[in-house]
């Protein structure tokens, strides 16, 4: 059986979805796309040779009857669109963040479970090659007991997306409860879920504005730096540090997993996983050797990436490809989805906690103009 896939929201990320779906014709095919701007839907249909586009999601659901609807619209529309799709008999893939609040996420998960439909979220970095390699190392005991995790996500405010937000006081990102952070820190948080046990871990959040530019409107309240300390309420298990930064250069994206045997550095941009070297030789020689050992490890990781590139397996949407395949197989096999509904709720709970703590900082930033 090949699943019929519909897509609503035809912005840039939708291209990635269509490209990856078209690589798995044995699992699925795109039967229609929708955007409230007709030209957006028409253009993506033309780019990918699709025979159906519309600006009416209800028409898409009624006429094309997709088995799965991918929702790649701004977050404020996720809840009503997902419920509409579920009521029409669809499983639903939703881009992050799932909804605007924990209450809305719980409502959506309950709606999907009542209808016996599978719901997933676009946490693609969980399935990027470095993340998969990291899990293999942990499962094999290479790191020992996990003591601490550091998750870092960098953002470039002068890049295409950042410039668009700062250039438009009515941009949809500014309408989110957590503004810029709300649209990005899922990338920071979702990598921590597998190391935490609590449904609502204890979080200490500190957010602030580092940029000096002021506009005299909603843009001034947009926090652009965030620091987090996260741990289970029991006090057991690993601790987690989280950093979101719009100013640290380069705009890195990595996780460091500190274990009782080894520490792994997981680089999502360079697509490398390396174990830190610990010196075993005496005195000055012992301080010289680790640099060469690390160079050798990076060279080995680079060689693996060359091999993946040669096999056409080294591309930007590797994680998206993995997630889509795993999600579709879970539907076809009626097996557990690649991201549990529990983890979807846990991530949403973390977002709620963070934004609740940041209200004062956001208010002060907006009032300082």
Coordinates of C-alpha atoms in Angstrom, one line a residue, residues 10-295:
X10 CA 3.6 25.8 0.8
X11 CA 6.5 27.8 2.3
X12 CA 10.2 26.8 2.0
X13 CA 10.1 23.8 4.3
X14 CA 7.3 22.3 2.2
X15 CA 9.8 21.8 -0.6
X16 CA 11.8 19.6 1.7
X17 CA 8.8 17.5 2.5
X18 CA 7.8 17.0 -1.1
X19 CA 11.4 16.1 -2.1
X20 CA 11.7 13.5 0.6
X21 CA 8.3 12.0 0.0
X22 CA 9.0 11.6 -3.7
X23 CA 12.1 9.5 -2.8
X24 CA 9.9 6.8 -1.3
X25 CA 7.2 6.0 -3.9
X26 CA 6.9 2.5 -2.4
X27 CA 5.6 4.1 0.8
X28 CA 3.8 7.3 -0.2
X29 CA 2.9 9.8 -2.9
X30 CA 1.8 13.5 -2.7
X31 CA -1.7 13.8 -4.0
X32 CA -2.2 17.5 -3.4
X33 CA -0.9 20.7 -1.9
X34 CA -2.7 23.7 -0.3
X35 CA -1.9 27.2 0.7
X36 CA -4.1 30.2 1.4
X37 CA -2.0 32.1 -1.2
X38 CA -3.0 30.3 -4.4
X39 CA 0.2 31.2 -6.2
X40 CA 2.3 29.5 -3.5
X41 CA 0.4 26.2 -4.0
X42 CA 0.5 26.5 -7.7
X43 CA 4.3 27.2 -7.8
X44 CA 5.2 24.2 -5.6
X45 CA 2.9 22.0 -7.7
X46 CA 4.7 23.1 -10.8
X47 CA 8.2 22.6 -9.3
X48 CA 7.5 19.0 -8.4
X49 CA 5.1 17.9 -11.1
X50 CA 2.0 17.6 -8.8
X51 CA -1.4 17.5 -10.5
X52 CA -3.5 19.1 -7.7
X53 CA -3.2 22.4 -5.8
X54 CA -5.8 24.5 -4.0
X55 CA -6.2 27.3 -1.4
X56 CA -8.9 25.5 0.4
X57 CA -7.8 22.8 2.9
X58 CA -11.3 21.4 3.3
X59 CA -11.5 20.9 -0.5
X60 CA -8.1 19.1 -0.5
X61 CA -9.3 16.8 2.3
X62 CA -12.7 16.1 0.5
X63 CA -11.4 15.7 -3.0
X64 CA -8.0 14.0 -2.6
X65 CA -8.8 12.1 0.6
X66 CA -5.2 11.9 1.9
X67 CA -4.2 9.3 4.4
X68 CA -1.7 11.7 6.0
X69 CA -1.7 15.5 6.1
X70 CA 1.6 17.4 6.6
X71 CA 1.0 20.7 8.3
X72 CA 3.8 23.2 7.4
X73 CA 2.0 26.4 8.2
X74 CA 2.8 29.0 11.0
X75 CA 2.2 27.5 14.5
X76 CA -1.0 29.5 15.3
X77 CA -2.9 27.4 12.7
X78 CA -1.6 24.0 13.8
X79 CA -4.3 23.0 16.2
X80 CA -7.4 23.8 14.1
X81 CA -5.8 22.3 10.9
X82 CA -4.7 19.2 12.7
X83 CA -8.1 18.6 14.3
X84 CA -9.8 19.2 10.9
X85 CA -7.5 16.7 9.3
X86 CA -8.0 14.1 12.0
X87 CA -11.8 14.5 11.7
X88 CA -11.4 13.8 8.0
X89 CA -9.6 10.5 8.7
X90 CA -6.0 11.6 8.4
X91 CA -2.9 10.9 10.3
X92 CA -1.0 14.1 10.9
X93 CA 2.6 15.3 10.7
X94 CA 3.0 18.8 12.2
X95 CA 6.0 21.1 11.9
X96 CA 7.4 22.4 15.2
X97 CA 6.3 23.8 17.5
X98 CA 3.3 21.5 17.8
X99 CA 0.9 24.2 19.1
X100 CA 1.1 27.5 21.0
X101 CA 0.6 26.0 24.5
X102 CA 0.8 22.8 26.5
X103 CA -3.0 22.8 26.9
X104 CA -3.5 22.9 23.1
X105 CA -0.9 20.1 22.6
X106 CA -2.7 17.9 25.1
X107 CA -6.0 18.6 23.4
X108 CA -4.5 17.7 20.0
X109 CA -2.8 14.5 21.3
X110 CA -6.1 13.4 23.0
X111 CA -8.0 14.2 19.8
X112 CA -5.6 12.0 17.7
X113 CA -5.7 9.2 20.2
X114 CA -9.5 9.1 20.4
X115 CA -9.6 8.9 16.6
X116 CA -6.8 6.2 16.6
X117 CA -4.7 8.4 14.4
X118 CA -0.9 8.8 14.6
X119 CA 0.5 12.3 15.3
X120 CA 4.1 13.3 14.9
X121 CA 6.2 16.5 14.9
X122 CA 9.0 17.7 12.8
X123 CA 11.9 16.9 15.1
X124 CA 14.2 16.0 12.3
X125 CA 17.5 16.6 14.1
X126 CA 16.6 13.6 16.3
X127 CA 17.2 11.4 13.3
X128 CA 20.2 13.1 11.7
X129 CA 23.2 10.8 11.2
X130 CA 25.1 12.3 14.1
X131 CA 22.2 11.7 16.5
X132 CA 21.8 8.1 15.3
X133 CA 25.6 7.5 15.8
X134 CA 25.5 9.1 19.2
X135 CA 22.7 6.6 20.3
X136 CA 24.7 3.7 19.0
X137 CA 27.7 4.8 21.1
X138 CA 25.5 5.2 24.2
X139 CA 23.8 1.8 23.6
X140 CA 27.2 0.2 23.2
X141 CA 28.4 1.6 26.5
X142 CA 31.1 3.8 25.1
X143 CA 30.1 6.8 27.2
X144 CA 29.2 4.9 30.4
X145 CA 26.6 6.5 32.6
X146 CA 25.4 9.8 31.3
X147 CA 26.2 12.6 33.8
X148 CA 25.4 15.8 31.9
X149 CA 24.2 17.0 28.5
X150 CA 24.8 20.3 26.8
X151 CA 22.5 21.4 24.0
X152 CA 23.5 24.4 21.9
X153 CA 21.6 26.0 19.0
X154 CA 22.9 29.1 17.2
X155 CA 20.8 31.5 15.1
X156 CA 21.8 34.2 12.7
X157 CA 19.6 37.3 13.0
X158 CA 21.3 38.8 9.9
X159 CA 20.4 35.8 7.8
X160 CA 17.5 35.5 5.5
X161 CA 15.0 34.4 8.2
X162 CA 16.2 36.7 10.9
X163 CA 16.3 39.7 8.6
X164 CA 12.7 39.0 7.5
X165 CA 11.5 39.0 11.2
X166 CA 13.4 42.2 12.1
X167 CA 12.2 43.8 8.9
X168 CA 8.4 43.3 9.6
X169 CA 6.8 44.4 12.9
X170 CA 3.7 42.2 12.1
X171 CA 5.7 39.1 11.2
X172 CA 4.0 35.9 12.4
X173 CA 7.0 34.9 14.6
X174 CA 6.4 38.1 16.6
X175 CA 2.8 36.9 17.4
X176 CA 4.0 33.7 19.1
X177 CA 4.0 33.7 22.9
X178 CA 7.8 33.1 22.9
X179 CA 8.4 35.0 19.6
X180 CA 11.8 34.0 18.1
X181 CA 12.6 31.5 20.9
X182 CA 9.2 29.8 20.4
X183 CA 10.0 29.1 16.7
X184 CA 13.4 27.7 17.4
X185 CA 14.2 26.2 20.7
X186 CA 12.4 22.9 20.0
X187 CA 15.7 22.2 18.2
X188 CA 17.4 22.8 21.6
X189 CA 14.9 21.0 23.8
X190 CA 14.0 17.9 21.8
X191 CA 17.6 16.6 22.0
X192 CA 17.3 16.5 25.8
X193 CA 14.2 14.4 26.1
X194 CA 15.9 11.0 25.9
X195 CA 18.1 11.9 28.9
X196 CA 15.3 13.1 31.1
X197 CA 12.6 10.9 32.9
X198 CA 10.2 13.5 34.3
X199 CA 7.1 14.6 32.4
X200 CA 7.7 18.1 33.6
X201 CA 11.4 18.5 34.6
X202 CA 12.5 21.4 36.7
X203 CA 13.7 24.3 34.4
X204 CA 15.5 27.5 35.3
X205 CA 15.4 29.9 32.3
X206 CA 17.2 33.2 31.7
X207 CA 16.4 35.2 28.6
X208 CA 17.6 38.6 27.5
X209 CA 18.1 40.9 24.5
X210 CA 21.7 41.4 23.4
X211 CA 21.1 43.4 20.2
X212 CA 21.1 47.2 20.6
X213 CA 18.9 48.0 17.6
X214 CA 15.4 49.3 18.6
X215 CA 12.3 49.9 16.6
X216 CA 9.7 51.2 19.0
X217 CA 7.3 48.3 18.4
X218 CA 6.9 44.6 19.1
X219 CA 10.3 43.7 17.7
X220 CA 11.9 45.3 20.8
X221 CA 10.5 42.7 23.1
X222 CA 11.9 39.8 21.1
X223 CA 14.5 38.0 23.3
X224 CA 17.5 36.8 21.3
X225 CA 19.5 34.9 23.9
X226 CA 18.5 32.1 26.3
X227 CA 20.2 30.0 28.9
X228 CA 18.6 27.0 30.5
X229 CA 19.3 24.6 33.4
X230 CA 17.2 21.4 33.3
X231 CA 17.0 18.4 35.6
X232 CA 14.5 15.8 36.8
X233 CA 12.6 16.9 40.0
X234 CA 13.9 13.8 41.8
X235 CA 17.4 15.1 41.6
X236 CA 18.6 11.9 40.0
X237 CA 19.7 11.4 36.4
X238 CA 21.7 13.8 34.2
X239 CA 21.6 17.6 34.3
X240 CA 21.2 19.5 31.1
X241 CA 22.5 23.0 30.0
X242 CA 20.7 24.6 27.1
X243 CA 22.0 27.6 25.1
X244 CA 20.2 29.5 22.4
X245 CA 22.3 32.4 21.0
X246 CA 21.8 34.8 18.1
X247 CA 25.2 36.4 18.6
X248 CA 27.8 33.7 19.2
X249 CA 29.8 33.0 16.0
X250 CA 29.9 30.7 14.3
X251 CA 26.2 29.9 14.7
X252 CA 26.9 26.4 15.9
X253 CA 24.5 23.5 16.5
X254 CA 25.7 20.7 18.7
X255 CA 25.2 18.6 21.7
X256 CA 27.9 17.4 24.2
X257 CA 27.1 14.3 26.1
X258 CA 29.3 13.8 29.2
X259 CA 29.6 10.2 30.4
X260 CA 31.4 8.4 33.2
X261 CA 33.7 6.8 30.6
X262 CA 33.8 9.3 27.7
X263 CA 32.4 12.6 26.4
X264 CA 30.9 12.8 22.9
X265 CA 30.7 15.9 20.8
X266 CA 27.8 15.7 18.4
X267 CA 28.1 18.3 15.6
X268 CA 24.9 18.7 13.6
X269 CA 26.4 21.1 11.1
X270 CA 29.7 19.2 10.4
X271 CA 27.8 15.9 10.8
X272 CA 30.5 14.5 13.0
X273 CA 30.6 12.6 16.3
X274 CA 33.9 12.5 18.2
X275 CA 34.9 11.2 21.6
X276 CA 37.1 13.5 23.7
X277 CA 40.6 12.2 24.2
X278 CA 41.9 11.7 27.7
X279 CA 45.6 11.7 28.2
X280 CA 47.3 8.5 29.5
X281 CA 50.9 9.5 28.9
X282 CA 53.0 11.4 31.5
X283 CA 53.8 15.1 31.7
X284 CA 54.5 17.2 28.6
X285 CA 54.1 14.3 26.1
X286 CA 50.7 13.6 27.6
X287 CA 49.7 17.1 26.8
X288 CA 51.0 16.9 23.2
X289 CA 49.3 13.7 22.1
X290 CA 45.6 14.5 22.6
X291 CA 45.6 17.2 19.9
X292 CA 46.9 14.7 17.3
X293 CA 44.4 12.1 18.5
X294 CA 41.5 14.5 18.1
X295 CA 42.8 15.4 14.6

